[in-house]
Coordinates of C-alpha atoms and ligand atoms in Angstrom, one line a residue:
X1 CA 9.9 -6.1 10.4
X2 CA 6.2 -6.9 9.2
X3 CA 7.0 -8.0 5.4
X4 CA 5.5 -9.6 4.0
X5 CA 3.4 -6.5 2.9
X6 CA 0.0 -6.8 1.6
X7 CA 1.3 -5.9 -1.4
X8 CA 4.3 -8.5 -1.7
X9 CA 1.5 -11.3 -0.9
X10 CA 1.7 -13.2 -4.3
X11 CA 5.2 -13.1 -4.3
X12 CA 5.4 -14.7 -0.7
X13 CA 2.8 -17.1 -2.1
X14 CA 5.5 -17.9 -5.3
X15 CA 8.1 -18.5 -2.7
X16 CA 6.5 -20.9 -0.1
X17 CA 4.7 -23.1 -3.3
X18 CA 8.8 -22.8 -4.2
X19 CA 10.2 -24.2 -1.0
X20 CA 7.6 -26.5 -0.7
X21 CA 8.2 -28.3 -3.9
X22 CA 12.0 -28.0 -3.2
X23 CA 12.0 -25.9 -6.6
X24 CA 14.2 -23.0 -5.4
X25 CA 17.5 -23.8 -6.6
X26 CA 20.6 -21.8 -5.5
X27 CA 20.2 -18.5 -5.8
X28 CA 16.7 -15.9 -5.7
X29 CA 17.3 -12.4 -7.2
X30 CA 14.8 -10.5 -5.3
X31 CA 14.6 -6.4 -7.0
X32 CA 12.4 -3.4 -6.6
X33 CA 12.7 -0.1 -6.4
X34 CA 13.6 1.5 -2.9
X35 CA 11.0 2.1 -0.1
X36 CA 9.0 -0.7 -1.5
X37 CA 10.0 -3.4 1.3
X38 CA 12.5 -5.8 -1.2
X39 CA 15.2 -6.7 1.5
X40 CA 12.5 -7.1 4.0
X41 CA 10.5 -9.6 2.0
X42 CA 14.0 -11.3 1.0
X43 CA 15.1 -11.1 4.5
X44 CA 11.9 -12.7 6.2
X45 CA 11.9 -15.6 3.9
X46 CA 15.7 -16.3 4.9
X47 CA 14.3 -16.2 8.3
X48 CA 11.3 -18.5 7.3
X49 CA 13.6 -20.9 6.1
X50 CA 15.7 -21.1 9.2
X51 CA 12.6 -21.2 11.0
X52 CA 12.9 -24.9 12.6
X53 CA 9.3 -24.8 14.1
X54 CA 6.8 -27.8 13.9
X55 CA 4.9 -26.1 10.8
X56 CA 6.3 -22.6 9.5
X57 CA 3.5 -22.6 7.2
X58 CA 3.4 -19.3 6.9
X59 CA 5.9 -16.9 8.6
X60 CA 8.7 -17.4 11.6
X61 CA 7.6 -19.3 13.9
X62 CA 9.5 -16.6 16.3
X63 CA 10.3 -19.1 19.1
X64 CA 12.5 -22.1 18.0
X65 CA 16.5 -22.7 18.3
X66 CA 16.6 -21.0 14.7
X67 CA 14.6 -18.0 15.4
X68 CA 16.2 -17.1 18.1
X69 CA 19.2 -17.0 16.4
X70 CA 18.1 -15.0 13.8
X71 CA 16.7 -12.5 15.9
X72 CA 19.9 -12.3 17.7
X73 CA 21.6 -11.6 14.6
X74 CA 24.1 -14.2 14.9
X75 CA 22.6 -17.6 12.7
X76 CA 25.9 -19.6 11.7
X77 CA 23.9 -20.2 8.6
X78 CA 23.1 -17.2 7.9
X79 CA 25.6 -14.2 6.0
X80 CA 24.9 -10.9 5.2
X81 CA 26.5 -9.3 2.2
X82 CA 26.6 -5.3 2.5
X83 CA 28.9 -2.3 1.5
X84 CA 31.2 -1.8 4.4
X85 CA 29.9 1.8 4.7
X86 CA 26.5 3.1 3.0
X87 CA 26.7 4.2 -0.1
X88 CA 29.9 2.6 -1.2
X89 CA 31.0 -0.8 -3.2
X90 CA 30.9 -4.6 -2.3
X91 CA 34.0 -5.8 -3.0
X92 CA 35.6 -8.7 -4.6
X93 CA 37.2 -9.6 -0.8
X94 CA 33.7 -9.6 0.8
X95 CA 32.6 -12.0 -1.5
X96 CA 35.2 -14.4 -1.1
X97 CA 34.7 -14.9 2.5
X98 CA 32.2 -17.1 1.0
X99 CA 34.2 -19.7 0.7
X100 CA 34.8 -20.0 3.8
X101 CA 31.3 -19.1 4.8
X102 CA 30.5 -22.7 2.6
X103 CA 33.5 -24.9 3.7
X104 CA 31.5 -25.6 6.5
X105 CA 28.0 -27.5 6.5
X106 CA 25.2 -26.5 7.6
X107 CA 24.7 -26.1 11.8
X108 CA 21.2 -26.9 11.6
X109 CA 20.7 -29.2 8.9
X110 CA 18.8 -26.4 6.5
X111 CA 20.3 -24.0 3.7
X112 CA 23.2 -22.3 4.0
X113 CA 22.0 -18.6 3.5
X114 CA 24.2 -15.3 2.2
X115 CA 21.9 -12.3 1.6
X116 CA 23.3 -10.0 -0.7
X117 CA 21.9 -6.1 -0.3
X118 CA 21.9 -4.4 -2.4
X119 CA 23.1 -6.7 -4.9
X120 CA 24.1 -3.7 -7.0
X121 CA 26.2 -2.2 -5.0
X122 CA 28.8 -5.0 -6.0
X123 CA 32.1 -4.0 -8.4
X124 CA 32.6 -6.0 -11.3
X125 CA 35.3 -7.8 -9.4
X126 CA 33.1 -8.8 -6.6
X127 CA 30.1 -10.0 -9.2
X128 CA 32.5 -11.6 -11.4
X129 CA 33.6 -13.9 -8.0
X130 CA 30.1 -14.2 -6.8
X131 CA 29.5 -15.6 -10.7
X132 CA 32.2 -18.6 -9.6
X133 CA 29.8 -19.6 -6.8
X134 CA 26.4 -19.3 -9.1
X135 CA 28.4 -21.3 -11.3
X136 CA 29.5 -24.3 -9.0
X137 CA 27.0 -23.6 -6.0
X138 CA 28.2 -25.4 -3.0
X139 CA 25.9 -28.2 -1.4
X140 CA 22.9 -26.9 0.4
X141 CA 23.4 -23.1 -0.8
X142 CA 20.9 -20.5 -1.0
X143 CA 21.9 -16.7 -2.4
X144 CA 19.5 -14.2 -2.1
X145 CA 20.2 -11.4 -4.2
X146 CA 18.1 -8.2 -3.0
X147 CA 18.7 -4.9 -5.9
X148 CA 17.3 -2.2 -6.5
X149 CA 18.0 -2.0 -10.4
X150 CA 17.4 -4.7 -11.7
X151 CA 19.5 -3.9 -15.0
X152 CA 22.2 -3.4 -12.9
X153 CA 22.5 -6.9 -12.2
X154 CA 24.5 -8.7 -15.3
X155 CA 22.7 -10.9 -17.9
X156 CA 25.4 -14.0 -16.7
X157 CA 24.1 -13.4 -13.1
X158 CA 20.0 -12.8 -13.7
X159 CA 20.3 -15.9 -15.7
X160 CA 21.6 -18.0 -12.6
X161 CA 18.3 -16.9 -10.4
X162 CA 15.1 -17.4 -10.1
X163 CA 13.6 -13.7 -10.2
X164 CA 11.2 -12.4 -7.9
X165 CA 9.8 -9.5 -8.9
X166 CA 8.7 -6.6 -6.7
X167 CA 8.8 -3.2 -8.4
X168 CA 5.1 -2.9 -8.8
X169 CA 3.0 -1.9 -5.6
X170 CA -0.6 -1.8 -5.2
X171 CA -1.9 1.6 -4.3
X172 CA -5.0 -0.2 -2.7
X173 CA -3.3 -2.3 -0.3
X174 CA -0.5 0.6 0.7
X175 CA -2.6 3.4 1.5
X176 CA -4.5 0.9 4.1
X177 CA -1.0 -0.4 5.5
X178 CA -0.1 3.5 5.6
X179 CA -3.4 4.3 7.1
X180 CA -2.2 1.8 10.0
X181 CA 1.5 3.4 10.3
X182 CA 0.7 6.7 10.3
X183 CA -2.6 7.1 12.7
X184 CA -2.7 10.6 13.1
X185 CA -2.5 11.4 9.3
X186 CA -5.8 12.2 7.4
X187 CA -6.7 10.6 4.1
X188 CA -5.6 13.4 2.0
X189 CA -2.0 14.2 4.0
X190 CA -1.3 10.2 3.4
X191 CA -2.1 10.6 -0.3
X192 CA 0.3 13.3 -0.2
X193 CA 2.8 11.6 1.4
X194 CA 2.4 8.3 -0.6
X195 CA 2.8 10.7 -4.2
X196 CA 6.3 12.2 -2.9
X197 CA 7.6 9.3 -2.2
X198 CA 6.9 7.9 -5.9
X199 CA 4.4 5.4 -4.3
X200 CA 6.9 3.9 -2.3
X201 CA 5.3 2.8 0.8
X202 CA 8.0 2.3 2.8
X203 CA 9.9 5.9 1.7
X204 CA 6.4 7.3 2.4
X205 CA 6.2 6.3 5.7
X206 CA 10.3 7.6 6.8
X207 CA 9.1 10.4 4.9
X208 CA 6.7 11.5 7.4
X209 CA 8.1 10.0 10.6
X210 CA 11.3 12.3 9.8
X211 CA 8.8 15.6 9.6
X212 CA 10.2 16.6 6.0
X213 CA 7.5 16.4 4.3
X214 CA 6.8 20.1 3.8
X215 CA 10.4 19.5 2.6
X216 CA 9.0 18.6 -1.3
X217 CA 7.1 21.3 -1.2
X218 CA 9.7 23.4 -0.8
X219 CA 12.1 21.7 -3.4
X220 CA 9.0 21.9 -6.2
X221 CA 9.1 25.5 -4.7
X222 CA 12.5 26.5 -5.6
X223 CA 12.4 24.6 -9.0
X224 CA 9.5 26.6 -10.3
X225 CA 11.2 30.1 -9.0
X226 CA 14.5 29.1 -11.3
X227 CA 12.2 28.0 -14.1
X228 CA 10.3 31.2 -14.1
X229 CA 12.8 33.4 -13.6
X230 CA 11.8 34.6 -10.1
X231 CA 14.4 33.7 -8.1
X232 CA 18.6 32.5 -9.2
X233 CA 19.9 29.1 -8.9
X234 CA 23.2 29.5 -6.7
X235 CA 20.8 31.2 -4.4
X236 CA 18.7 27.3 -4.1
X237 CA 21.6 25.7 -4.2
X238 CA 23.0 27.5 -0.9
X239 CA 19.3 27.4 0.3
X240 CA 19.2 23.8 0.1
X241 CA 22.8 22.8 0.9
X242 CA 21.5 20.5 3.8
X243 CA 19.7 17.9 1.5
X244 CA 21.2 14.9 0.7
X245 CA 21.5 14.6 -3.1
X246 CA 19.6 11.5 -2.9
X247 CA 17.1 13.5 -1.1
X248 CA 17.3 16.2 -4.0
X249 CA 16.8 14.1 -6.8
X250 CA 13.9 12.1 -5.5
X251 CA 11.8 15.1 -5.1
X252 CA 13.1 16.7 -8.7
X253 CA 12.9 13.2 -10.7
X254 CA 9.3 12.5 -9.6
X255 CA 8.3 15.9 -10.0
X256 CA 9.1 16.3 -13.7
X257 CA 8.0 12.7 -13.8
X258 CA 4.6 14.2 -13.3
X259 CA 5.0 17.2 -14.9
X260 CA 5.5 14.9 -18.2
X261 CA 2.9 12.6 -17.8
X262 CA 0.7 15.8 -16.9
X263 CA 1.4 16.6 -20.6
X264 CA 0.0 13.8 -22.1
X265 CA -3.1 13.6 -19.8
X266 CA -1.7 10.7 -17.9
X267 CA -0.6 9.7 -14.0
X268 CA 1.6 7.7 -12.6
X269 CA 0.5 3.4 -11.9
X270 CA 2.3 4.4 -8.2
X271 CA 0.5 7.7 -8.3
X272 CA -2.6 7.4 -5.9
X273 CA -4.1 11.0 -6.5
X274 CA -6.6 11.6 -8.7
X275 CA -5.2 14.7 -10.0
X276 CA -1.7 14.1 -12.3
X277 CA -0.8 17.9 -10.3
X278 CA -1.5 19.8 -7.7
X279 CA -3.2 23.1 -8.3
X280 CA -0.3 24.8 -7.9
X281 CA 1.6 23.4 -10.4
X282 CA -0.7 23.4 -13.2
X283 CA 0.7 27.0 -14.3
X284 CA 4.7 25.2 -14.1
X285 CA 3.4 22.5 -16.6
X286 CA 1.7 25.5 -18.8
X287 CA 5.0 27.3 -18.9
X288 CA 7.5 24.0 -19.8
X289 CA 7.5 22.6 -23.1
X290 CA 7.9 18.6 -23.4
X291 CA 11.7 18.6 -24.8
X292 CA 12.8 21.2 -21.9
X293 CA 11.0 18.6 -19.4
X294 CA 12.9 15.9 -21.3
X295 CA 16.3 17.5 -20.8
X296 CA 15.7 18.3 -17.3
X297 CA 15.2 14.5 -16.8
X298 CA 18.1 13.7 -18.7
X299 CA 20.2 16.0 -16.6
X300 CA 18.7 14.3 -13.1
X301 CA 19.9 11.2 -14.0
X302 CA 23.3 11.9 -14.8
X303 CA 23.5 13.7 -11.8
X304 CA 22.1 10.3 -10.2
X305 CA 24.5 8.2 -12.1
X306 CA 27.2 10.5 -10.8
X307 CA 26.3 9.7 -7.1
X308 CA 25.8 6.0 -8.2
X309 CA 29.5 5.4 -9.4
X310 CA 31.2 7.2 -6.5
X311 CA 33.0 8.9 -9.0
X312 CA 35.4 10.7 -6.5
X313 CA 33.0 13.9 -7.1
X314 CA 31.9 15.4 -3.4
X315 CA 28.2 15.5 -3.1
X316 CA 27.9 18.9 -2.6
X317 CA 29.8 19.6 -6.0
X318 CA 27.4 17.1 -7.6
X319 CA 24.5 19.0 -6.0
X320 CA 25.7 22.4 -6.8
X321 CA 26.4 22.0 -10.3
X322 CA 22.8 20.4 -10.9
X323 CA 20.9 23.3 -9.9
X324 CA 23.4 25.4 -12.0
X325 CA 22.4 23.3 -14.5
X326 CA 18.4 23.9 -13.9
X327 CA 19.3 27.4 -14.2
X328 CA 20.8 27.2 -17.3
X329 CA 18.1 24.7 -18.3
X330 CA 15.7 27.5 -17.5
X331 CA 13.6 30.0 -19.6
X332 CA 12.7 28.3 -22.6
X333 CA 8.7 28.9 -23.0
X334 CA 6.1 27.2 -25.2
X335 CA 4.1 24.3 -25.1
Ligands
LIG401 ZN1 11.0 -20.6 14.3

């Protein structure tokens, strides 16, 4: 793990001036969108703070009692908080092993830690119990709280932790760190790269170490076919049954992201090209009108809420019925 990144360096500064001055309270809400390293950063500062070298001034010291526990996944004082399988709930029984978890003291003499990722992810009944330990928190706690929306989180619980912000990434410091990861990639392939994935380093990079990155391409591909008329949507649905929804809407949400801002002259903060589209697209964005781009949006993200609430749908019904939807969505000319 090598967070901090350059990019999360004033937030690492925030949280050792923090620690230092014995100002972090009980509980850190750490949030960011995805692939832009906010469990890592949360995670290495747990391990900072376990860290019982002679001066962990700056990260891990990687060698003491404490590190090597870490490392070996098994700190006493350390508990991680995740859905039991990906993509599903926390659940109010996860969060009450806590108690437990705090009945003890500390091994070590330093915080008692629970990680919570992503903090989102928990039910009502499992944020409503987690609210009983922000409430009271036991002697020597720490919760870090690591979500990816942010307004997911509930005003009672935000209002308990100190926030550390991560959403925003600098597009000078990530293309270097890409630069670094990705060696054999040119300048221009890891501006590519770093635009598909939103500007979301970390998404950028699994992007192109999973060789699917002509995978957008094709995506942005079938969209414009259905949107022009050349080509049907149940045929692109079948075409693309092997994507992941997730995968799906990623591509489709930034790309009509663009295609809007393209519209009023504008790019993307995360967007490190200088061109708001690629030449290829320029005749899409000639052929949509703003309020059909708006209601494509609109119909992204309920399919992304959809997948969100695991609302017993299947996937592939979820998937199916969106690009029915971009087909019906389809046609409507002007500018
Ligand atoms: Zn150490």
């Amino acid at each position: 793990m090598n967070a901090p990144y350059p990019w999360q360096a004033r937030q690492w500064q925030d949280l050792l001036r923090l620690s230092d001055r014995d100002r972090l309270g009980h509980a850190l809400l750490f949030s960011g969108r995805e692939g832009v390293g906010v469990a890592d950063l949360a995670l290495t500062f747990a391990h900072r703070t376990l860290c019982e070298g002679p001066s962990p001034d700056v990260r891990p010291c990687g060698k003491c009692r404490g590190c090597t526990l870490y490392q070996a996944g098994n700190h006493p004082d350390l508990k991680i908080l995740a859905p039991v399988e990906e993509g599903k709930a926390i659940v109010i029984d996860q969060v009450r092993e806590l108690a437990g978890f705090y009945a003890l003291k500390s091994h070590y003499g330093r915080a008692k830690i629970v990680f919570i990722c992503p903090a989102d992810a928990m039910n009502p009944a499992a944020a409503n119990a987690l609210l009983k330990v922000l409430e009271e928190p036991p002697p020597g706690a720490l919760l870090m709280l690591a979500a990816h929306r942010f307004s997911a989180i509930s005003m009672t619980i935000r209002s308990r932790c100190i926030r550390v912000p991560c959403e925003q990434v600098d597009i000078t410091m990530a293309l270097p760190w890409l630069a670094k990861e990705l060696p054999n990639f040119s300048p221009a392939a890891l501006t590519r790269v770093l635009r598909q994935a939103g500007g979301a380093p970390l998404t950028a990079r699994a992007i192109a170490n999973s060789d699917r990155s002509e995978l957008d391409s094709e995506i942005e591909a079938a969209f414009a076919g259905i949107q022009q008329g050349r080509t049907h949507a149940l045929l692109q649905a079948k075409q693309f049954a092997d994507v992941s929804l997730a995968e799906l809407l990623r591509v489709l949400i930034s790309l009509i992201s663009r295609l809007i801002l393209a519209k009023f002259g504008c790019r993307s903060i995360y967007d490190p090209a200088d061109e708001p589209l690629e030449p290829g697209l320029q005749g899409l964005s000639d052929h949509l009108n703003l309020k059909h781009l708006y209601a494509l949006l609109d119909l992204l993200f309920e399919s992304k809420l959809l997948l969100s609430r695991q609302s017993g749908l299947r996937e592939a019904d979820i998937a199916e019925a969106l690009w029915l939807g971009l087909g019906r969505a389809s046609g409507r000319q002007g500018k």
